[in-house]
């Protein structure tokens, strides 16, 4: 619900959980009043505090108590009294960067629409407020959009700029949101990492000044994820206040938290400004990506839960909304580049018998690609390896009763390729200088529509005659020496944003022609795991690191924002290819269950008993994936802080719960152990692994006993298994009345 108090010029957006309040002041500037737990509607004017402060710049001669430096603002501009960093910057044709946008009008509508060319949360289950601000000298408008969801403690915000002037508007900075919190008693939580250790959780106290995370690599990156949260210092997984922020964008981003010396905390999120610039011509509109704001007063788990719901309900494409993900086998770690059609059929045949549903042919099927030094850009089949072609092979795989998918890396080019010989100018980089290679490859200039169209046609030629159900879209390097021969000298700062718009436009083209294909995005594992990608590709390859024990941290951290149905998770071989670690097969399965679940190993080399064991895991996943992928997820034991990890999912009806408990190293003669479960119905009677019965309140308040023989006890078989890297799944089902 959105109400506007005409007299005091206050907007109040609210639902059952949250309130968001802002005000137009006497100078037609937007002031922020509140975002947090719901408060009833009334006159909030008295909440705007004015005080006289030395050395402050004020807008009028009559008063000296209303400097914008000391006001909480909604979408601030730097320098206009407010000396903190602003959310936008425009340059006049005479060089000035001073401007003054004033409130002009507002509109309240039902639902929200897609942003042109950009991924967007789309739904009718929300109300949207748009506020138009205008600078008469610039003859331009900023439009702020706020959508409040009916059923979630969530607001989305985005910004548009329209230029009506004959002179082009130079945009230097345009963030998607800004929010001024009353105080600074928060800690910042973000997800940092690198290849094979993506989305580790960092939590730190705020200090005065600016703390920020960002990417300037051309993709959202594995270094920092476009997500962060602010929480009170006492906030835990299940208790306390926190605010989560995420950006629906896959390119360069910045997330800034600035604490001023009056203890106000300003949060800003959007396209990274030092690598961005845009010239907006007359009557053009610039769309900044959407940001998502979540509030929780029940800790981080609730925040994640709201994000998961918003992503599943409103972001994932209709075709894949609440749809269980196919159990796939991918041949990458089984064969790398060394395969032929016969080998692929052999793997697929056994996989089918094991219950797998989809075969994915990874890198190496095209051009002359027998290693990673050549052929990116040559998207036509290598008949030496696959004599039947992709169309023939796709038929054969379908005849086995499996779906079929392929790997592509459309944004890349090798010098050793036909594409480079034909179009050397399509490579990103300044030819007057060395252009860095990464994994022997270079970037194709996706800021150029001609390049995107060309790659679409090449891919379309493969897809149109074949039965393709799935595509793994990879992106294996960051963008360096970002210079485009397609853009003129004054537009080079548009490159990064135009590049990602090019990526989105190729996705749009492919999805409109092939709406049934399931895309899985990948960037050397999870270096582009973001909400922008999830709009097009409903799942992401979480990490190249397939080691079950490493995956505990990666999947635990990833779950802060992303639901399990989006996380690619496979059983791979031992010794593990990244860590050389040997983990038991059941632990590899018990970790992979909490994601999309698949296989990434050479099934032709498995022993019979391993085939039978994995087949049982596949059966289990088929039975419970709906609950795992779309139920409520709870983090129970944090692997960053202990020698254990545990998590669980609970079905919507609370009649089934699945708990995964993992031991990293075995301890000896330690304490008995139990964990307090979450999300069950306290009055329901459950059976635990068909071994004993108890009520939900026992499992939540006393806890589930997970002691093992290391505690000196000889336990029943329903308790956790013994030894390093062991694990246990507890299946908790409502007891059926007889
Ligand atoms: C990246 C991906 C892997 C695999 C290889 C193929 O590293 O993350 O899963 O597809 O590329 O080259």
XYZ file of C-alpha atoms and ligand atoms in Angstrom:
750
model
C 0.000 0.000 0.000
C 1.243 3.482 -0.803
C -0.302 6.607 0.702
C 0.528 10.226 0.059
C -0.212 12.813 2.713
C -0.874 15.876 0.534
C -0.603 18.379 3.337
C 2.751 17.290 4.701
C 3.924 15.867 1.420
C 4.865 12.520 2.883
C 4.830 9.184 1.075
C 4.362 6.056 3.167
C 4.903 2.703 1.494
C 3.932 -0.220 3.693
C 2.787 -3.829 3.825
C 2.261 -6.188 6.754
C 5.987 -6.221 7.532
C 7.695 -2.985 6.556
C 7.338 0.770 6.199
C 9.286 3.091 3.947
C 8.711 6.802 4.470
C 9.946 9.839 2.578
C 9.034 13.503 2.414
C 9.171 16.389 -0.003
C 10.604 19.401 1.836
C 9.894 23.107 1.394
C 12.583 23.340 -1.306
C 11.077 20.419 -3.194
C 13.916 18.133 -2.160
C 13.298 14.532 -1.120
C 14.134 13.650 2.456
C 14.331 10.120 3.767
C 12.494 9.412 7.007
C 12.423 5.673 7.619
C 12.894 2.144 6.319
C 12.301 -0.765 8.680
C 9.689 -2.676 10.623
C 6.143 -1.542 9.873
C 4.768 1.490 11.670
C 1.196 2.691 11.454
C 0.399 5.554 9.191
C 0.223 9.004 10.789
C 1.764 12.402 10.321
C 5.504 11.886 10.355
C 6.628 15.498 9.763
C 8.025 15.867 13.277
C 10.531 13.130 12.482
C 12.448 15.516 10.254
C 14.899 17.178 12.635
C 16.530 20.532 11.997
C 19.561 21.827 13.888
C 21.937 24.716 13.527
C 25.466 23.454 12.863
C 28.669 25.373 12.340
C 30.166 25.574 8.851
C 27.112 24.034 7.218
C 25.815 25.337 3.866
C 22.090 26.016 3.895
C 19.716 26.644 1.005
C 18.352 30.024 2.165
C 19.428 33.209 3.952
C 16.495 33.080 6.412
C 17.478 29.838 8.073
C 20.681 28.187 9.081
C 19.377 24.953 10.485
C 18.586 23.001 7.354
C 21.813 22.077 5.654
C 21.459 19.012 3.440
C 24.670 17.794 4.960
C 22.667 17.114 8.106
C 19.480 15.866 6.538
C 18.782 12.291 5.597
C 18.170 12.301 1.882
C 16.487 10.053 -0.605
C 18.616 10.501 -3.722
C 21.370 12.994 -2.866
C 23.558 15.151 -5.022
C 27.104 15.917 -3.918
C 27.998 19.540 -3.256
C 24.523 20.992 -2.953
C 25.014 21.694 0.739
C 25.610 17.981 1.213
C 29.360 17.331 1.099
C 28.996 13.561 1.304
C 29.202 11.444 -1.849
C 26.072 11.772 -3.950
C 24.127 9.231 -5.944
C 24.470 10.960 -9.320
C 26.486 13.476 -11.247
C 25.649 15.271 -14.491
C 27.748 17.757 -16.449
C 26.271 20.784 -18.224
C 27.560 21.649 -21.706
C 29.344 24.615 -20.045
C 31.232 22.281 -17.688
C 29.374 22.833 -14.435
C 28.378 19.772 -12.454
C 25.999 21.723 -10.239
C 22.362 20.939 -10.688
C 19.196 21.054 -8.692
C 16.523 18.478 -9.263
C 13.235 19.364 -7.637
C 10.124 17.351 -7.014
C 7.681 17.690 -9.914
C 5.020 14.969 -9.642
C 4.300 11.412 -8.597
C 2.282 8.436 -9.754
C 1.118 5.287 -7.990
C 0.398 2.227 -10.105
C -0.341 -1.449 -9.526
C 2.373 -3.953 -10.482
C 5.720 -3.250 -12.056
C 7.074 -3.493 -15.549
C 10.211 -4.778 -17.197
C 12.995 -2.266 -17.823
C 13.946 -2.083 -21.460
C 17.050 -4.161 -22.160
C 17.761 -4.935 -18.519
C 16.799 -7.840 -16.279
C 13.986 -6.868 -13.916
C 11.835 -8.291 -11.186
C 8.392 -8.506 -12.806
C 5.094 -8.936 -10.978
C 1.593 -7.624 -10.523
C 1.777 -8.405 -6.798
C 3.143 -5.024 -5.784
C 2.410 -1.287 -5.862
C 4.784 1.111 -7.535
C 5.459 4.727 -6.704
C 7.272 6.830 -9.247
C 8.532 10.261 -8.284
C 9.656 12.641 -10.978
C 12.328 15.199 -10.183
C 13.194 17.926 -12.638
C 16.091 20.271 -13.245
C 14.728 23.102 -15.367
C 18.144 24.387 -16.426
C 19.289 20.968 -17.592
C 15.804 20.347 -18.962
C 16.093 16.793 -17.677
C 14.246 14.546 -15.288
C 15.211 11.873 -12.787
C 12.474 9.365 -12.085
C 12.746 7.303 -8.918
C 10.754 4.054 -8.854
C 9.813 2.225 -5.651
C 7.868 -1.042 -5.740
C 6.599 -2.537 -2.517
C 5.691 -6.224 -2.671
C 2.361 -7.331 -1.207
C 3.657 -10.406 0.579
C 7.355 -9.854 1.231
C 9.414 -7.534 3.440
C 10.962 -6.159 0.292
C 11.118 -3.011 -1.799
C 12.748 -2.625 -5.173
C 14.188 0.675 -6.314
C 15.436 1.918 -9.627
C 16.175 5.159 -11.429
C 15.634 6.568 -14.908
C 16.975 9.756 -16.451
C 15.273 11.558 -19.336
C 16.867 14.339 -21.298
C 14.526 16.825 -23.025
C 17.223 19.329 -23.853
C 18.745 19.896 -27.280
C 22.183 19.528 -25.748
C 23.319 16.057 -24.782
C 23.311 15.295 -21.054
C 26.603 13.924 -19.774
C 26.029 11.400 -17.008
C 29.130 10.758 -14.894
C 27.457 8.743 -12.171
C 24.005 7.288 -11.702
C 23.462 4.882 -8.831
C 20.326 2.808 -8.431
C 19.580 3.680 -4.826
C 20.698 5.645 -1.819
C 19.475 5.324 1.740
C 20.435 7.321 4.825
C 20.144 5.422 8.106
C 19.662 7.369 11.332
C 22.680 5.875 13.114
C 25.864 3.905 12.564
C 25.424 0.986 14.955
C 25.642 -1.568 12.185
C 27.971 -4.197 10.897
C 28.464 -4.805 7.193
C 28.198 -8.294 5.766
C 29.384 -9.065 2.254
C 30.408 -12.000 0.102
C 34.029 -11.991 -1.060
C 36.249 -14.586 -2.676
C 38.172 -15.685 -5.718
C 38.168 -18.577 -8.185
C 37.186 -21.801 -6.408
C 36.410 -20.028 -3.142
C 33.471 -17.897 -4.119
C 31.133 -16.027 -1.783
C 32.817 -16.454 1.573
C 31.072 -14.436 4.255
C 32.752 -11.371 5.727
C 31.305 -9.380 8.630
C 32.858 -6.234 10.035
C 32.006 -3.231 12.138
C 31.420 0.048 10.313
C 34.057 2.726 10.681
C 33.729 6.433 9.971
C 34.216 7.222 6.306
C 33.600 4.988 3.353
C 33.705 1.211 3.160
C 32.814 -0.330 -0.122
C 32.874 -3.372 -2.333
C 32.908 -3.217 -6.111
C 33.806 -4.819 -9.395
C 35.626 -3.119 -12.273
C 36.228 -6.382 -14.151
C 33.322 -6.197 -16.610
C 31.350 -8.846 -14.735
C 29.937 -8.959 -11.237
C 32.923 -11.154 -10.250
C 33.928 -13.740 -7.681
C 35.909 -11.114 -5.749
C 32.790 -9.407 -4.447
C 29.178 -10.290 -5.081
C 26.640 -7.532 -5.795
C 25.046 -8.084 -2.407
C 25.635 -6.794 1.097
C 23.766 -6.427 4.360
C 23.795 -4.137 7.362
C 22.982 -5.720 10.700
C 22.976 -4.770 14.344
C 25.938 -6.195 16.218
C 23.699 -8.594 18.139
C 22.052 -9.927 14.962
C 22.476 -13.666 14.387
C 21.002 -16.108 11.905
C 17.642 -16.054 13.645
C 17.545 -13.007 15.880
C 17.882 -9.294 15.281
C 17.539 -6.653 12.617
C 19.227 -6.673 9.254
C 18.855 -4.964 5.913
C 19.868 -6.802 2.740
C 20.705 -5.112 -0.576
C 21.175 -6.729 -3.977
C 21.583 -5.410 -7.488
C 19.890 -6.964 -10.514
C 22.948 -6.447 -12.679
C 25.897 -8.468 -14.001
C 28.416 -5.755 -14.855
C 30.655 -3.415 -12.866
C 29.032 -2.391 -9.610
C 29.762 -0.459 -6.448
C 28.183 -0.821 -3.028
C 29.167 1.987 -0.702
C 28.509 2.410 2.974
C 29.524 5.844 4.158
C 29.373 6.787 7.827
C 29.550 10.533 8.372
C 30.870 12.110 11.551
C 27.330 12.737 12.797
C 26.823 8.957 12.781
C 24.482 8.848 9.801
C 25.069 5.793 7.606
C 24.548 6.329 3.882
C 24.150 3.225 1.744
C 24.472 3.451 -2.033
C 24.376 0.773 -4.727
C 24.595 0.818 -8.504
C 26.832 0.801 -11.575
C 30.498 1.384 -10.641
C 31.035 5.074 -11.342
C 34.771 5.369 -12.070
C 34.412 3.072 -15.117
C 31.103 4.559 -16.239
C 29.937 7.533 -18.258
C 27.040 8.093 -20.637
C 25.904 10.727 -23.083
C 22.141 11.029 -23.223
C 20.802 12.718 -26.317
C 17.533 14.578 -26.623
C 14.485 12.485 -25.697
C 16.602 9.499 -24.719
C 16.147 7.610 -21.453
C 18.895 5.972 -19.400
C 17.803 3.069 -17.206
C 19.877 2.274 -14.140
C 19.611 -1.347 -12.969
C 17.147 -2.340 -10.289
C 18.142 -2.748 -6.652
C 16.356 -4.963 -4.125
C 16.057 -4.001 -0.450
C 15.006 -6.531 2.166
C 14.288 -5.976 5.838
C 14.357 -8.661 8.512
C 13.873 -8.477 12.254
C 14.457 -12.213 12.560
C 18.121 -12.340 11.607
C 19.966 -13.237 8.430
C 18.064 -16.409 7.754
C 14.801 -14.531 7.372
C 16.521 -11.988 5.113
C 17.802 -14.815 2.891
C 14.393 -16.404 2.958
C 12.759 -13.225 1.643
C 15.398 -12.894 -1.088
C 14.852 -16.548 -2.056
C 11.099 -15.994 -2.337
C 11.433 -12.794 -4.359
C 13.914 -14.455 -6.724
C 11.807 -17.574 -7.163
C 8.468 -15.802 -7.443
C 9.345 -12.697 -9.415
C 12.786 -12.911 -11.028
C 13.169 -16.383 -12.515
C 11.557 -16.707 -15.956
C 7.979 -18.066 -15.972
C 8.991 -21.256 -17.718
C 11.306 -22.168 -14.790
C 9.393 -20.658 -11.909
C 9.021 -23.276 -9.170
C 10.072 -25.944 -11.635
C 12.440 -28.603 -10.368
C 15.756 -28.653 -12.174
C 16.783 -31.665 -14.270
C 19.443 -33.983 -12.857
C 22.316 -33.636 -15.270
C 25.632 -35.202 -16.067
C 28.370 -32.925 -17.399
C 31.407 -34.451 -19.111
C 33.933 -31.700 -18.166
C 35.704 -33.364 -15.254
C 35.106 -36.774 -16.874
C 36.944 -36.087 -20.135
C 38.053 -32.438 -20.315
C 38.805 -31.875 -24.043
C 39.620 -35.501 -24.692
C 36.428 -37.123 -25.950
C 34.752 -38.435 -29.053
C 31.185 -39.305 -29.920
C 31.580 -42.903 -28.823
C 32.832 -41.898 -25.380
C 29.964 -39.413 -24.981
C 27.379 -42.042 -25.885
C 29.009 -44.490 -23.485
C 28.811 -41.988 -20.605
C 25.252 -41.002 -21.491
C 24.072 -44.616 -21.693
C 25.280 -45.471 -18.211
C 24.056 -42.141 -16.822
C 20.596 -42.836 -18.194
C 20.543 -46.193 -16.453
C 21.467 -44.444 -13.224
C 18.469 -42.132 -13.531
C 20.129 -38.996 -14.942
C 17.801 -36.808 -17.034
C 20.067 -34.494 -19.034
C 23.440 -34.929 -20.698
C 25.609 -31.818 -21.037
C 28.424 -31.720 -23.574
C 30.952 -29.271 -22.161
C 33.838 -27.416 -23.824
C 35.607 -28.903 -26.875
C 32.865 -29.788 -29.395
C 33.476 -26.919 -31.848
C 36.111 -25.550 -34.249
C 39.489 -27.166 -33.620
C 39.176 -26.966 -29.871
C 41.312 -29.724 -28.350
C 42.715 -27.531 -25.615
C 42.082 -23.981 -24.432
C 44.344 -22.249 -26.972
C 41.973 -22.058 -29.924
C 38.569 -21.818 -31.592
C 36.483 -19.614 -29.297
C 34.263 -17.800 -31.768
C 34.081 -20.728 -34.210
C 30.689 -22.041 -33.193
C 30.449 -24.927 -35.641
C 30.836 -28.573 -34.796
C 34.118 -30.458 -34.963
C 33.131 -33.465 -37.093
C 36.402 -35.240 -36.279
C 35.217 -35.551 -32.690
C 31.496 -35.762 -33.338
C 30.859 -37.301 -36.766
C 27.073 -37.101 -36.334
C 27.255 -33.372 -35.653
C 25.454 -31.696 -32.786
C 22.119 -32.431 -34.443
C 22.944 -36.131 -34.890
C 24.351 -36.445 -31.375
C 21.364 -34.630 -29.883
C 19.079 -37.171 -31.637
C 21.108 -40.067 -30.298
C 21.078 -38.733 -26.760
C 17.340 -38.128 -26.982
C 16.894 -41.677 -28.296
C 18.562 -42.884 -25.107
C 15.817 -41.070 -23.217
C 17.927 -38.132 -22.061
C 17.698 -34.429 -22.708
C 20.721 -32.823 -24.307
C 22.669 -29.642 -23.643
C 25.837 -27.914 -24.825
C 28.490 -25.552 -23.458
C 29.162 -22.203 -25.131
C 31.316 -19.183 -24.353
C 29.849 -16.627 -26.765
C 31.559 -13.477 -25.448
C 35.075 -14.747 -26.173
C 37.531 -15.108 -29.016
C 40.861 -16.891 -29.501
C 43.445 -15.364 -31.842
C 43.712 -18.870 -33.227
C 40.224 -18.899 -34.775
C 38.484 -18.233 -38.068
C 36.505 -15.478 -36.363
C 39.661 -13.542 -35.474
C 41.021 -13.886 -39.020
C 37.791 -12.430 -40.369
C 37.119 -9.780 -37.695
C 40.292 -8.751 -35.842
C 38.640 -5.436 -34.915
C 36.018 -7.147 -32.845
C 38.532 -7.841 -30.116
C 38.359 -5.537 -27.088
C 41.610 -3.673 -26.350
C 43.805 -0.768 -27.385
C 46.048 -2.059 -30.171
C 48.694 0.571 -29.437
C 49.456 -1.378 -26.286
C 49.781 -4.944 -25.226
C 46.387 -6.604 -24.777
C 46.463 -9.110 -21.927
C 45.381 -12.665 -22.620
C 43.658 -14.689 -19.957
C 43.283 -18.448 -20.404
C 44.665 -17.734 -23.926
C 41.512 -15.854 -24.806
C 40.291 -12.327 -25.493
C 37.007 -10.494 -25.222
C 34.630 -9.972 -28.135
C 33.223 -6.476 -28.331
C 29.658 -7.065 -27.185
C 29.109 -3.289 -27.031
C 28.794 -3.630 -30.813
C 25.355 -4.876 -31.943
C 26.862 -6.265 -35.130
C 29.038 -8.639 -33.074
C 26.099 -9.773 -30.965
C 23.997 -10.395 -34.097
C 26.806 -12.329 -35.724
C 27.330 -14.597 -32.710
C 23.570 -15.100 -32.460
C 23.499 -16.307 -36.082
C 26.372 -18.750 -35.487
C 24.667 -20.190 -32.409
C 21.294 -20.231 -34.109
C 22.786 -22.395 -36.873
C 23.739 -24.975 -34.257
C 20.510 -24.756 -32.294
C 17.963 -24.656 -35.067
C 18.563 -28.176 -36.384
C 19.320 -29.834 -33.068
C 17.382 -30.935 -30.036
C 18.947 -28.690 -27.412
C 17.280 -28.525 -24.002
C 20.013 -26.789 -22.023
C 22.902 -24.387 -22.560
C 25.793 -23.742 -20.187
C 26.897 -20.170 -21.002
C 30.425 -19.636 -19.730
C 32.580 -16.486 -19.396
C 36.123 -17.370 -18.447
C 37.970 -14.089 -18.102
C 37.609 -10.552 -16.833
C 37.780 -7.580 -19.185
C 41.158 -5.850 -19.265
C 42.361 -2.906 -21.427
C 38.736 -1.966 -22.008
C 38.764 -0.057 -25.289
C 36.214 -0.527 -28.034
C 36.929 0.260 -31.685
C 33.201 0.513 -32.110
C 32.777 3.529 -29.840
C 34.027 7.021 -30.543
C 36.616 8.848 -28.450
C 34.068 10.511 -26.174
C 31.958 7.409 -25.572
C 34.578 4.966 -24.288
C 33.218 5.140 -20.737
C 29.976 3.687 -22.064
C 31.796 0.491 -22.989
C 31.297 -1.614 -19.846
C 27.582 -0.934 -19.568
C 27.052 -1.368 -23.311
C 28.978 -4.650 -23.112
C 26.643 -6.073 -20.493
C 23.619 -4.758 -22.421
C 25.034 -6.735 -25.373
C 25.222 -9.869 -23.211
C 21.626 -9.348 -22.107
C 20.506 -8.757 -25.682
C 22.056 -12.051 -26.832
C 20.220 -13.783 -23.985
C 16.979 -12.052 -25.067
C 17.448 -13.153 -28.680
C 18.179 -16.759 -27.726
C 15.360 -16.985 -25.201
C 12.773 -15.456 -27.513
C 13.629 -17.945 -30.223
C 14.229 -20.895 -27.874
C 12.033 -20.247 -24.818
C 12.244 -23.832 -23.578
C 16.023 -24.021 -23.292
C 17.283 -24.033 -19.710
C 20.341 -21.799 -19.377
C 22.963 -22.262 -16.687
C 25.326 -19.317 -16.400
C 28.935 -19.828 -15.482
C 32.076 -17.705 -15.276
C 34.997 -19.979 -14.367
C 32.482 -21.320 -11.880
C 30.717 -18.600 -9.941
C 32.332 -15.371 -11.119
C 29.041 -14.022 -12.481
C 26.532 -15.356 -9.954
C 24.115 -12.435 -9.743
C 20.462 -11.519 -10.034
C 20.944 -10.132 -13.553
C 22.081 -13.516 -14.830
C 19.361 -15.379 -12.939
C 16.691 -13.460 -14.832
C 17.841 -15.171 -18.035
C 19.613 -18.274 -16.733
C 17.644 -19.771 -13.815
C 20.704 -21.571 -12.465
C 24.424 -20.828 -12.105
C 27.454 -23.103 -11.853
C 28.266 -22.209 -8.273
C 31.991 -22.925 -8.399
C 34.560 -24.897 -10.368
C 35.479 -26.264 -6.976
C 33.540 -29.536 -6.739
C 35.154 -30.743 -3.511
C 32.317 -31.516 -1.096
C 34.042 -30.026 1.954
C 34.976 -26.802 0.144
C 31.449 -26.625 -1.220
C 30.083 -26.363 2.336
C 31.471 -22.861 2.682
C 30.712 -21.888 -0.902
C 27.087 -23.051 -0.815
C 26.549 -21.724 2.709
C 27.792 -18.259 1.685
C 25.896 -18.338 -1.604
C 22.655 -19.101 0.244
C 22.799 -15.677 1.915
C 21.132 -14.349 -1.223
C 20.538 -17.155 -3.725
C 17.962 -19.966 -3.451
C 19.053 -23.597 -3.731
C 17.335 -24.111 -7.103
C 19.832 -21.638 -8.592
C 23.003 -23.341 -7.316
C 24.662 -25.856 -9.640
C 26.021 -28.690 -7.461
C 27.522 -31.953 -8.704
C 28.994 -35.179 -7.379
C 32.543 -35.388 -8.740
C 35.330 -37.963 -8.617
C 37.967 -38.508 -5.949
C 40.692 -37.555 -5.475
C 38.972 -34.235 -6.129
C 40.361 -32.429 -9.177
C 40.822 -29.069 -7.446
C 41.769 -30.118 -3.899
C 43.082 -33.678 -4.336
C 40.946 -34.570 -1.316
C 39.175 -37.870 -0.825
C 35.683 -37.527 0.573
C 33.178 -40.367 0.947
C 30.629 -40.723 -1.836
C 27.688 -40.186 0.501
C 29.150 -36.852 1.652
C 29.631 -35.769 -1.951
C 25.953 -36.565 -2.539
C 24.783 -35.072 0.758
C 26.336 -31.731 -0.218
C 25.218 -31.833 -3.864
C 21.585 -32.478 -2.797
C 21.397 -28.877 -1.589
C 21.402 -27.360 -5.048
C 20.410 -28.451 -8.544
C 22.219 -31.821 -8.174
C 24.118 -33.508 -10.973
C 27.140 -35.639 -11.794
C 30.528 -34.490 -13.036
C 32.614 -37.645 -13.279
C 33.367 -40.477 -15.672
C 30.615 -42.963 -14.915
C 32.279 -45.510 -17.213
C 35.017 -45.819 -14.586
C 32.733 -46.414 -11.613
C 32.494 -49.738 -9.816
C 29.115 -51.456 -9.822
C 28.460 -50.674 -6.181
C 29.220 -46.984 -6.812
C 26.762 -46.956 -9.707
C 24.107 -48.479 -7.469
C 24.856 -46.046 -4.651
C 24.680 -42.976 -6.919
C 21.477 -44.310 -8.515
C 19.926 -44.331 -5.036
C 21.007 -40.730 -4.464
C 19.440 -39.755 -7.779
C 16.210 -41.434 -6.714
C 16.296 -39.575 -3.393
C 16.818 -36.265 -5.184
C 13.926 -36.957 -7.536
C 11.679 -37.662 -4.547
C 12.656 -34.581 -2.574
C 13.992 -31.956 -4.994
C 10.756 -29.981 -5.005
C 11.131 -29.464 -1.243
C 14.892 -28.953 -1.376
C 14.804 -26.445 -4.196
C 11.674 -24.520 -3.217
C 11.178 -25.102 0.511
C 12.393 -22.782 3.269
C 16.131 -23.047 3.773
C 17.754 -22.663 7.189
C 21.463 -22.371 7.946
C 22.129 -24.213 11.224
C 25.889 -24.521 11.757
C 28.317 -22.123 10.124
C 31.291 -23.924 8.493
C 33.331 -20.682 8.623
C 33.209 -20.835 12.406
C 33.301 -24.500 13.308
C 34.391 -27.963 12.395
C 30.858 -28.772 11.351
C 28.267 -27.480 8.966
C 24.529 -28.057 9.014
C 21.556 -26.767 7.110
C 17.998 -27.843 6.460
C 14.987 -27.321 4.242
C 11.357 -27.441 5.290
C 8.402 -27.981 2.969
C 5.741 -25.312 2.688
C 3.267 -27.475 4.617
C 5.948 -28.215 7.236
C 5.293 -31.904 6.808
C 8.760 -32.811 5.555
C 12.191 -31.516 6.486
C 15.606 -32.602 5.270
C 18.629 -31.838 7.416
C 22.221 -32.101 6.166
C 24.893 -32.404 8.879
C 28.547 -32.430 7.862
C 31.691 -33.063 9.811
C 34.928 -31.581 8.613
C 37.516 -33.259 10.824
C 36.647 -35.935 13.347
C 37.242 -34.928 16.943
C 37.778 -37.412 19.710
C 36.189 -37.805 23.108
C 34.318 -34.556 22.593
C 30.931 -33.514 23.928
C 27.598 -34.977 22.931
C 26.088 -32.781 20.250
C 22.657 -31.620 19.196
C 21.327 -28.913 16.910
C 18.185 -26.859 17.246
C 16.159 -27.272 14.088
C 14.129 -24.442 12.606
C 10.884 -23.892 10.759
C 9.008 -27.052 11.870
C 5.455 -27.091 13.191
C 5.780 -27.341 16.968
C 2.605 -29.365 17.243
C 3.264 -31.853 14.494
C 4.574 -35.293 15.359
C 7.483 -36.265 13.157
C 9.510 -39.410 12.530
C 13.276 -38.974 12.300
C 14.869 -41.232 9.687
C 12.043 -43.685 10.491
C 13.888 -44.420 13.768
C 12.014 -42.483 16.386
C 9.102 -40.107 16.806
C 8.902 -36.731 18.433
C 7.128 -33.389 18.223
C 8.396 -30.412 16.276
C 8.981 -28.460 19.475
C 11.385 -31.125 20.733
C 13.431 -30.867 17.544
C 13.440 -27.084 17.673
C 13.741 -26.492 21.431
C 15.712 -29.482 22.721
C 17.267 -30.198 19.321
C 18.201 -33.079 17.086
C 20.910 -35.279 18.594
C 23.868 -35.586 16.240
C 26.511 -37.055 18.553
C 28.837 -39.630 17.032
C 31.233 -42.272 18.260
C 33.887 -39.621 18.743
C 31.939 -38.491 21.815
C 32.631 -41.847 23.410
C 29.109 -43.036 22.850
C 28.158 -46.022 20.709
C 25.373 -44.458 18.764
C 22.434 -45.777 16.815
C 22.704 -45.788 13.040
C 20.511 -42.699 12.710
C 23.236 -40.570 14.197
C 26.074 -38.984 12.249
C 28.597 -41.285 10.621
C 32.153 -41.437 11.809
C 35.413 -40.099 10.518
C 36.749 -37.053 8.725
C 34.454 -35.613 6.028
C 31.536 -37.775 7.066
C 27.988 -36.547 6.913
C 24.417 -37.506 7.515
C 21.042 -36.655 6.047
C 18.109 -36.686 8.456
C 14.751 -37.118 6.810
C 12.060 -35.776 9.078
C 8.495 -36.570 8.113
C 5.190 -35.802 9.700
C 3.888 -39.019 11.204
C 0.903 -40.245 9.286
C -2.157 -40.911 11.421
C -3.437 -44.463 11.189
C 35.113 -23.127 -17.041
C 33.914 -23.734 -16.363
C 34.059 -25.229 -16.294
C 34.213 -25.779 -17.687
C 35.375 -25.106 -18.383
C 35.456 -25.489 -19.848
O 36.255 -23.270 -16.281
O 33.728 -23.170 -15.108
O 32.950 -25.810 -15.662
O 33.030 -25.583 -18.404
O 35.277 -23.700 -18.322
O 36.478 -24.874 -20.502
